[in-house]
Amino acid sequence: MLETVRWITAEGNVLAGFEEGVPLLPGKLRIIDQTRLPQELVYLELDDVDEIVAAIRRLSVRGAPAIGCAAALGLAACAQHLEEKELLEKAQEIADQLAASRPTAVNLFWALERCLSHLTRCDKATAEELVREGLAILEEDIQMCRAIGSHGAPLIKEGMGVLTHCNAGALATGDFGTALSPMYVAHTAGRKFTVYSDETRPLNQGSRLTAWELQRAGIDVVTICDNMAAQVMKEGRIDLIIVGSDRIAANGDAANKIGTYGLAVLAKHHGIPFYVAAPTSTIDSSLATGDLIPIEIRDPAEVGAAEGVRVYNPAFDVTPNELISGIITEGGLHRPPYGFA
Ligand SMILES: CSC[C@H]1O[C@H](OP(=O)(O)O)[C@H](O)[C@@H]1O
C-alpha cells in the first residue's frame, strides 16, 4: 500500500474512505511529495489552494487518478476555511484555480465537477460534505485500480518481460495503480516476470518512481533509458507492454506520457501486444478522437538544454487506437474497435 493521497484529520486520523464518527474537520490534504522520491519518502499536508496548485504543477502529486483525488480533497481542505454563506460561490473559484493547474489529465476536471455538483445537491453546502465526496472519489479510485489489476493480471505469464513507461503505479493513483496493478496481482499470485521500466525523460518518473515502487514490492525490475526500448524489443526481451493514460477519447485514442506513442509504433513493428490500463474516470467521451486532447507543454528548463537553446517539451503524446491491443478498465478488458460513448 502507498498512501499517495489521503485526508488527515486534526486528530491525526489518516483516511482513504469515510469512517462514521471520525471528525473530518479541521483536516488537510496529505500527499507523498513525489519530487523527493526515491531518495526520501516525505509527506506534505496542505489546505491552501496556491500550495495545492503548486504541488500539482511541480508533480509533487501526479498521475491522472491521483491528481483527481488530490484536487477533490484539496477543494475540501480549502473550503473548510470559508464561511458557509459564501461556500458555494467560493468553492467554484477554488475549483477553477485547481482546474488551471494542468490541462491533460481529465480526472482533474471530472473530480472537481463531481464535487461541485454534489455540493449543489446537498441540503446544506458544507466543507464536510466536500470531504465525504472527496473520500468517496478516493475510495472508488482505489477499488477501480484493484479491479484493473484483476482484469489485467492474466496477460502476464510466467517468465515474461513486461515493458512500461513513466509511472502508472500506486503513486499515480489512490493506490495499486493502473498499468502496475496487473503486475502487483500477478506477483502476488506467485508468477515470476521481469518489468522493464523506461526512465521516462525529462522528469524520470520511470527510473525514480516505477523502479522504486516495484523494488519495494519485490518485483524484478530493470531500468532502461528511453532510447534503449527499440533494442530491448529487438533482442526479444519484451513480451508485453502495459502503460497508463491521462485521457482516453471516445474512439480509444489514448494520451499518455511523452514517448508512449513511439513505444506503440515499435510494438507494432515487433509484434508485441500493447495495452493501456486506466479507470473509466480517465475516459473523456466528449472528445471523439485523440487529436482533441489538450497536451501540456511544460517548462523548457526541465530538459536541461544548453543556455539560450530553444526547447520543445510536450508532456504527453497520443497513441491512436489502432495501435492499442486492448484497454483495461475496472469493467474489464476492452478489445478494438473501441467506442466509449
Ligand atoms: C495512472 S495515470 C499515470 C500517467 O500520468 C503520468 O503523467 P504525469 O507523471 O505527468 O502526471 C503518465 O502519463 C502516466 O502514465
Tab-separated table of C-alpha atoms and ligand atoms in Angstrom:
chain	number	residue	atom	x	y	z
A	1	MET	CA	0.000	0.000	0.000
A	2	LEU	CA	1.184	3.549	-0.741
A	3	GLU	CA	-0.654	6.462	0.850
A	4	THR	CA	-0.296	8.622	-2.263
A	5	VAL	CA	-3.322	10.807	-1.440
A	6	ARG	CA	-5.165	10.731	1.884
A	7	TRP	CA	-7.169	13.004	4.238
A	8	ILE	CA	-5.561	13.613	7.630
A	9	THR	CA	-7.813	14.869	10.414
A	10	ALA	CA	-6.721	17.227	13.187
A	11	GLU	CA	-6.569	14.176	15.466
A	12	GLY	CA	-4.091	12.515	13.053
A	13	ASN	CA	-6.567	10.035	11.559
A	14	VAL	CA	-5.357	9.105	8.069
A	15	LEU	CA	-8.440	8.409	5.935
A	16	ALA	CA	-8.849	6.866	2.482
A	17	GLY	CA	-12.558	6.236	2.880
A	18	PHE	CA	-15.244	7.831	5.014
A	19	GLU	CA	-15.390	6.484	8.588
A	20	GLU	CA	-18.515	7.147	10.663
A	21	GLY	CA	-17.818	9.062	13.844
A	22	VAL	CA	-14.397	10.363	12.840
A	23	PRO	CA	-14.324	14.191	12.949
A	24	LEU	CA	-13.438	15.292	9.411
A	25	LEU	CA	-12.767	18.975	10.059
A	26	PRO	CA	-10.326	20.583	10.527
A	27	GLY	CA	-8.255	18.382	8.292
A	28	LYS	CA	-5.729	18.562	5.464
A	29	LEU	CA	-4.952	17.006	2.097
A	30	ARG	CA	-1.986	14.696	2.681
A	31	ILE	CA	0.200	13.649	-0.261
A	32	ILE	CA	3.512	11.958	-0.807
A	33	ASP	CA	5.901	14.550	-2.284
A	34	GLN	CA	6.966	12.591	-5.371
A	35	THR	CA	9.650	15.117	-6.305
A	36	ARG	CA	11.629	13.830	-3.283
A	37	LEU	CA	11.479	10.146	-4.326
A	38	PRO	CA	13.275	7.811	-4.427
A	39	GLN	CA	15.780	9.354	-2.009
A	40	GLU	CA	13.231	10.457	0.609
A	41	LEU	CA	9.642	9.496	1.453
A	42	VAL	CA	8.216	12.867	2.550
A	43	TYR	CA	4.544	13.793	3.139
A	44	LEU	CA	3.002	17.211	2.561
A	45	GLU	CA	-0.162	18.304	4.406
A	46	LEU	CA	-1.931	21.106	2.552
A	47	ASP	CA	-5.022	23.284	2.959
A	48	ASP	CA	-4.128	26.329	0.861
A	49	VAL	CA	-5.189	26.463	-2.790
A	50	ASP	CA	-1.981	28.108	-4.038
A	51	GLU	CA	0.122	25.448	-2.323
A	52	ILE	CA	-2.046	22.647	-3.759
A	53	VAL	CA	-1.914	24.101	-7.277
A	54	ALA	CA	1.872	24.397	-6.979
A	55	ALA	CA	2.122	20.791	-5.762
A	56	ILE	CA	0.166	19.541	-8.799
A	57	ARG	CA	2.141	21.755	-11.209
A	58	ARG	CA	5.575	20.569	-9.942
A	59	LEU	CA	4.379	16.955	-9.851
A	60	SER	CA	4.615	16.516	-6.091
A	61	VAL	CA	1.343	14.744	-6.742
A	62	ARG	CA	0.941	13.404	-10.279
A	63	GLY	CA	-0.787	10.805	-12.396
A	64	ALA	CA	-4.329	11.309	-13.641
A	65	PRO	CA	-6.286	9.489	-10.882
A	66	ALA	CA	-4.055	10.833	-8.100
A	67	ILE	CA	-4.450	14.382	-9.433
A	68	GLY	CA	-8.239	13.941	-9.428
A	69	CYS	CA	-8.252	12.602	-5.869
A	70	ALA	CA	-5.901	15.353	-4.690
A	71	ALA	CA	-7.997	18.068	-6.321
A	72	ALA	CA	-11.185	16.757	-4.711
A	73	LEU	CA	-9.720	16.613	-1.198
A	74	GLY	CA	-7.755	19.806	-1.855
A	75	LEU	CA	-11.012	21.618	-2.617
A	76	ALA	CA	-12.426	20.313	0.665
A	77	ALA	CA	-9.330	21.370	2.607
A	78	CYS	CA	-9.576	24.920	1.269
A	79	ALA	CA	-13.365	25.109	1.669
A	80	GLN	CA	-13.212	24.443	5.408
A	81	HIS	CA	-11.828	27.992	5.851
A	82	LEU	CA	-14.869	29.545	4.129
A	83	GLU	CA	-17.985	30.986	5.714
A	84	GLU	CA	-20.983	28.727	4.985
A	85	LYS	CA	-22.893	31.549	3.286
A	86	GLU	CA	-20.090	32.049	0.759
A	87	LEU	CA	-19.125	28.407	0.392
A	88	LEU	CA	-20.866	27.564	-2.905
A	89	GLU	CA	-19.568	30.657	-4.690
A	90	LYS	CA	-16.025	30.455	-3.304
A	91	ALA	CA	-15.790	26.684	-3.823
A	92	GLN	CA	-16.318	27.285	-7.541
A	93	GLU	CA	-13.489	29.859	-7.526
A	94	ILE	CA	-11.153	27.438	-5.729
A	95	ALA	CA	-12.112	24.640	-8.142
A	96	ASP	CA	-11.316	26.934	-11.080
A	97	GLN	CA	-7.855	27.596	-9.633
A	98	LEU	CA	-7.231	23.857	-9.150
A	99	ALA	CA	-8.531	23.088	-12.672
A	100	ALA	CA	-5.985	25.506	-14.159
A	101	SER	CA	-3.041	23.554	-12.680
A	102	ARG	CA	-2.557	21.021	-15.548
A	103	PRO	CA	-4.595	20.559	-18.777
A	104	THR	CA	-4.316	16.922	-19.891
A	105	ALA	CA	-5.444	14.543	-17.122
A	106	VAL	CA	-9.245	14.527	-17.418
A	107	ASN	CA	-9.623	13.128	-13.872
A	108	LEU	CA	-8.788	16.583	-12.526
A	109	PHE	CA	-11.826	18.181	-14.157
A	110	TRP	CA	-14.105	15.166	-13.643
A	111	ALA	CA	-13.375	15.060	-9.898
A	112	LEU	CA	-13.859	18.801	-9.348
A	113	GLU	CA	-17.107	18.819	-11.318
A	114	ARG	CA	-18.387	15.833	-9.337
A	115	CYS	CA	-17.601	17.554	-6.017
A	116	LEU	CA	-19.269	20.827	-7.007
A	117	SER	CA	-22.401	19.124	-8.302
A	118	HIS	CA	-22.548	17.058	-5.093
A	119	LEU	CA	-22.455	20.309	-3.134
A	120	THR	CA	-25.372	21.792	-5.073
A	121	ARG	CA	-27.440	18.668	-4.340
A	122	CYS	CA	-26.807	18.792	-0.577
A	123	ASP	CA	-29.477	20.236	1.715
A	124	LYS	CA	-26.676	22.311	3.233
A	125	ALA	CA	-23.432	23.068	1.327
A	126	THR	CA	-20.642	22.374	3.835
A	127	ALA	CA	-16.922	21.626	3.721
A	128	GLU	CA	-17.618	18.313	5.473
A	129	GLU	CA	-19.804	17.267	2.527
A	130	LEU	CA	-16.863	18.019	0.224
A	131	VAL	CA	-14.590	15.838	2.375
A	132	ARG	CA	-17.126	12.990	2.197
A	133	GLU	CA	-17.329	13.257	-1.620
A	134	GLY	CA	-13.547	13.542	-1.933
A	135	LEU	CA	-13.098	10.422	0.197
A	136	ALA	CA	-15.722	8.627	-1.895
A	137	ILE	CA	-13.791	9.504	-5.069
A	138	LEU	CA	-10.559	8.286	-3.456
A	139	GLU	CA	-12.084	5.016	-2.221
A	140	GLU	CA	-13.687	4.360	-5.614
A	141	ASP	CA	-10.348	5.032	-7.332
A	142	ILE	CA	-8.571	2.514	-5.098
A	143	GLN	CA	-11.230	-0.122	-5.865
A	144	MET	CA	-11.077	0.678	-9.614
A	145	CYS	CA	-7.317	0.180	-9.571
A	146	ARG	CA	-7.664	-3.147	-7.787
A	147	ALA	CA	-10.200	-4.240	-10.426
A	148	ILE	CA	-7.879	-3.177	-13.249
A	149	GLY	CA	-5.249	-5.377	-11.641
A	150	SER	CA	-7.502	-8.424	-11.629
A	151	HIS	CA	-8.570	-7.910	-15.250
A	152	GLY	CA	-5.037	-7.271	-16.496
A	153	ALA	CA	-3.098	-9.867	-14.485
A	154	PRO	CA	-3.940	-12.831	-16.804
A	155	LEU	CA	-1.979	-11.076	-19.570
A	156	ILE	CA	1.237	-11.506	-17.552
A	157	LYS	CA	2.532	-15.067	-17.984
A	158	GLU	CA	5.364	-16.787	-16.090
A	159	GLY	CA	8.773	-15.636	-17.310
A	160	MET	CA	7.530	-12.696	-19.384
A	161	GLY	CA	9.355	-9.416	-19.950
A	162	VAL	CA	6.876	-6.561	-19.451
A	163	LEU	CA	7.711	-3.025	-20.536
A	164	THR	CA	6.091	0.033	-19.008
A	165	HIS	CA	6.591	3.776	-19.420
A	166	CYS	CA	6.567	6.598	-16.873
A	167	ASN	CA	4.768	5.744	-13.623
A	168	ALA	CA	1.238	4.430	-13.655
A	169	GLY	CA	1.593	2.789	-10.282
A	170	ALA	CA	0.202	3.320	-6.815
A	171	LEU	CA	1.905	6.719	-6.789
A	172	ALA	CA	-0.204	7.849	-9.757
A	173	THR	CA	-3.498	6.776	-8.165
A	174	GLY	CA	-5.268	6.370	-4.849
A	175	ASP	CA	-3.327	3.098	-4.537
A	176	PHE	CA	-2.296	-0.023	-6.522
A	177	GLY	CA	-2.010	1.918	-9.805
A	178	THR	CA	-3.300	1.216	-13.297
A	179	ALA	CA	-0.543	-0.210	-15.532
A	180	LEU	CA	1.312	-1.563	-12.493
A	181	SER	CA	-1.764	-3.044	-10.813
A	182	PRO	CA	-1.799	-6.194	-13.023
A	183	MET	CA	1.884	-6.616	-12.157
A	184	TYR	CA	1.130	-6.488	-8.422
A	185	VAL	CA	-1.680	-9.026	-8.815
A	186	ALA	CA	0.442	-11.397	-10.937
A	187	HIS	CA	3.308	-11.114	-8.443
A	188	THR	CA	1.007	-11.858	-5.523
A	189	ALA	CA	-0.184	-14.927	-7.430
A	190	GLY	CA	3.430	-16.127	-7.435
A	191	ARG	CA	4.246	-15.568	-11.099
A	192	LYS	CA	7.854	-14.613	-11.912
A	193	PHE	CA	8.380	-11.952	-14.579
A	194	THR	CA	10.660	-9.002	-15.254
A	195	VAL	CA	9.475	-5.440	-15.677
A	196	TYR	CA	11.488	-3.149	-17.931
A	197	SER	CA	10.854	0.400	-16.766
A	198	ASP	CA	11.660	3.257	-19.155
A	199	GLU	CA	13.413	6.025	-17.266
A	200	THR	CA	10.984	8.474	-18.988
A	201	ARG	CA	12.763	11.730	-19.557
A	202	PRO	CA	12.801	14.546	-18.763
A	203	LEU	CA	11.391	14.025	-15.207
A	204	ASN	CA	12.332	10.333	-14.961
A	205	GLN	CA	9.106	9.045	-13.414
A	206	GLY	CA	10.114	5.571	-14.550
A	207	SER	CA	13.606	5.340	-13.084
A	208	ARG	CA	12.651	7.319	-9.952
A	209	LEU	CA	9.119	6.162	-9.189
A	210	THR	CA	8.218	2.941	-11.035
A	211	ALA	CA	11.539	1.266	-10.245
A	212	TRP	CA	11.216	2.347	-6.584
A	213	GLU	CA	7.636	1.063	-6.334
A	214	LEU	CA	8.354	-2.320	-7.932
A	215	GLN	CA	11.589	-2.832	-5.993
A	216	ARG	CA	9.676	-2.175	-2.725
A	217	ALA	CA	7.151	-4.810	-3.807
A	218	GLY	CA	9.848	-7.380	-4.559
A	219	ILE	CA	9.126	-7.406	-8.303
A	220	ASP	CA	12.118	-7.867	-10.623
A	221	VAL	CA	12.608	-4.527	-12.377
A	222	VAL	CA	15.202	-3.330	-14.890
A	223	THR	CA	15.540	0.359	-15.664
A	224	ILE	CA	16.371	1.266	-19.253
A	225	CYS	CA	16.959	4.599	-20.940
A	226	ASP	CA	14.117	5.634	-23.234
A	227	ASN	CA	16.372	5.297	-26.295
A	228	MET	CA	17.006	1.623	-25.467
A	229	ALA	CA	13.414	0.424	-25.871
A	230	ALA	CA	13.770	-0.488	-29.561
A	231	GLN	CA	16.923	-2.559	-28.982
A	232	VAL	CA	15.402	-4.291	-25.963
A	233	MET	CA	12.417	-5.287	-28.100
A	234	LYS	CA	14.682	-6.378	-30.957
A	235	GLU	CA	16.590	-8.620	-28.519
A	236	GLY	CA	13.293	-10.378	-27.705
A	237	ARG	CA	13.276	-9.289	-24.061
A	238	ILE	CA	9.751	-7.813	-24.213
A	239	ASP	CA	6.630	-9.969	-24.484
A	240	LEU	CA	4.061	-7.387	-23.372
A	241	ILE	CA	3.706	-3.641	-22.910
A	242	ILE	CA	1.298	-2.061	-20.405
A	243	VAL	CA	1.083	1.709	-19.938
A	244	GLY	CA	-1.263	4.122	-18.208
A	245	SER	CA	-3.223	7.021	-19.642
A	246	ASP	CA	-4.201	10.559	-18.732
A	247	ARG	CA	-7.133	10.871	-21.072
A	248	ILE	CA	-8.817	8.437	-23.475
A	249	ALA	CA	-11.066	9.733	-26.274
A	250	ALA	CA	-14.327	8.061	-27.249
A	251	ASN	CA	-12.649	6.131	-30.090
A	252	GLY	CA	-9.923	4.735	-27.800
A	253	ASP	CA	-7.109	7.112	-28.786
A	254	ALA	CA	-5.090	7.439	-25.562
A	255	ALA	CA	-2.960	10.305	-24.255
A	256	ASN	CA	-0.094	9.291	-22.041
A	257	LYS	CA	3.414	10.414	-21.093
A	258	ILE	CA	5.536	11.577	-23.997
A	259	GLY	CA	7.282	8.607	-25.573
A	260	THR	CA	4.288	6.273	-25.294
A	261	TYR	CA	3.275	6.721	-28.949
A	262	GLY	CA	6.782	5.756	-30.040
A	263	LEU	CA	6.585	2.576	-27.945
A	264	ALA	CA	3.280	1.682	-29.614
A	265	VAL	CA	4.813	2.089	-33.075
A	266	LEU	CA	7.794	-0.069	-32.033
A	267	ALA	CA	5.438	-2.654	-30.526
A	268	LYS	CA	3.567	-2.883	-33.833
A	269	HIS	CA	6.851	-3.362	-35.723
A	270	HIS	CA	7.968	-6.102	-33.326
A	271	GLY	CA	4.566	-7.812	-32.979
A	272	ILE	CA	4.369	-7.106	-29.238
A	273	PRO	CA	0.911	-6.636	-27.645
A	274	PHE	CA	0.436	-3.073	-26.351
A	275	TYR	CA	-2.156	-2.416	-23.621
A	276	VAL	CA	-3.447	0.719	-21.948
A	277	ALA	CA	-4.734	0.483	-18.365
A	278	ALA	CA	-6.989	3.216	-16.969
A	279	PRO	CA	-10.135	3.659	-14.859
A	280	THR	CA	-13.253	4.830	-16.675
A	281	SER	CA	-12.749	8.171	-14.887
A	282	THR	CA	-9.898	8.707	-17.393
A	283	ILE	CA	-12.208	8.283	-20.400
A	284	ASP	CA	-13.428	11.568	-21.912
A	285	SER	CA	-16.367	10.601	-24.112
A	286	SER	CA	-16.930	14.243	-25.007
A	287	LEU	CA	-13.891	14.012	-27.300
A	288	ALA	CA	-14.473	11.918	-30.409
A	289	THR	CA	-10.780	11.464	-31.210
A	290	GLY	CA	-7.400	11.873	-29.523
A	291	ASP	CA	-6.305	14.871	-31.576
A	292	LEU	CA	-8.775	16.874	-29.466
A	293	ILE	CA	-6.955	16.049	-26.205
A	294	PRO	CA	-5.113	19.123	-24.843
A	295	ILE	CA	-1.389	18.409	-24.489
A	296	GLU	CA	0.526	20.106	-21.688
A	297	ILE	CA	3.678	21.930	-22.771
A	298	ARG	CA	5.997	22.114	-19.794
A	299	ASP	CA	8.898	24.322	-18.688
A	300	PRO	CA	11.869	24.056	-21.111
A	301	ALA	CA	14.214	24.088	-18.115
A	302	GLU	CA	13.099	20.523	-17.287
A	303	VAL	CA	15.005	19.245	-20.332
A	304	GLY	CA	18.382	20.659	-19.267
A	305	ALA	CA	19.456	22.038	-22.657
A	306	ALA	CA	22.376	24.425	-23.213
A	307	GLU	CA	21.762	28.023	-22.133
A	308	GLY	CA	19.757	30.006	-24.690
A	309	VAL	CA	18.883	26.983	-26.847
A	310	ARG	CA	15.193	26.625	-27.686
A	311	VAL	CA	13.413	23.568	-26.201
A	312	TYR	CA	10.140	21.852	-27.105
A	313	ASN	CA	8.809	19.977	-24.038
A	314	PRO	CA	5.356	18.375	-24.581
A	315	ALA	CA	4.488	16.249	-21.535
A	316	PHE	CA	2.190	13.841	-23.390
A	317	ASP	CA	1.502	12.281	-26.761
A	318	VAL	CA	-1.484	10.417	-28.163
A	319	THR	CA	-1.435	6.777	-29.258
A	320	PRO	CA	-4.011	6.073	-31.986
A	321	ASN	CA	-6.480	3.356	-31.113
A	322	GLU	CA	-5.353	1.109	-33.970
A	323	LEU	CA	-2.020	0.600	-32.178
A	324	ILE	CA	-3.687	-0.450	-28.897
A	325	SER	CA	-4.258	-4.210	-28.451
A	326	GLY	CA	-6.646	-3.665	-25.537
A	327	ILE	CA	-7.778	-1.143	-22.942
A	328	ILE	CA	-8.038	-2.464	-19.373
A	329	THR	CA	-10.545	-0.681	-17.156
A	330	GLU	CA	-12.238	-1.653	-13.895
A	331	GLY	CA	-15.023	-3.017	-16.096
A	332	GLY	CA	-12.806	-5.477	-17.946
A	333	LEU	CA	-10.523	-5.833	-20.953
A	334	HIS	CA	-11.880	-3.924	-23.939
A	335	ARG	CA	-10.808	-5.034	-27.426
A	336	PRO	CA	-10.967	-2.917	-30.580
A	337	PRO	CA	-12.972	-1.385	-32.180
A	338	TYR	CA	-13.394	0.961	-29.178
A	339	GLY	CA	-16.453	3.029	-28.591
A	340	PHE	CA	-16.704	4.762	-25.221
A	341	ALA	CA	-19.971	6.647	-25.557
B	1	LIG	C1	-2.343	6.406	-13.868
B	1	LIG	S1	-2.138	7.908	-14.715
B	1	LIG	C2	-0.431	7.856	-14.927
B	1	LIG	C3	0.029	8.712	-16.051
B	1	LIG	O1	0.256	10.070	-15.619
B	1	LIG	C4	1.612	10.373	-15.895
B	1	LIG	O2	1.844	11.704	-16.236
B	1	LIG	P1	2.496	12.715	-15.126
B	1	LIG	O3	3.599	11.958	-14.454
B	1	LIG	O4	2.978	13.890	-15.974
B	1	LIG	O5	1.360	13.073	-14.221
B	1	LIG	C5	1.946	9.472	-17.046
B	1	LIG	O6	1.355	9.911	-18.252
B	1	LIG	C6	1.329	8.196	-16.559
B	1	LIG	O7	1.153	7.164	-17.475
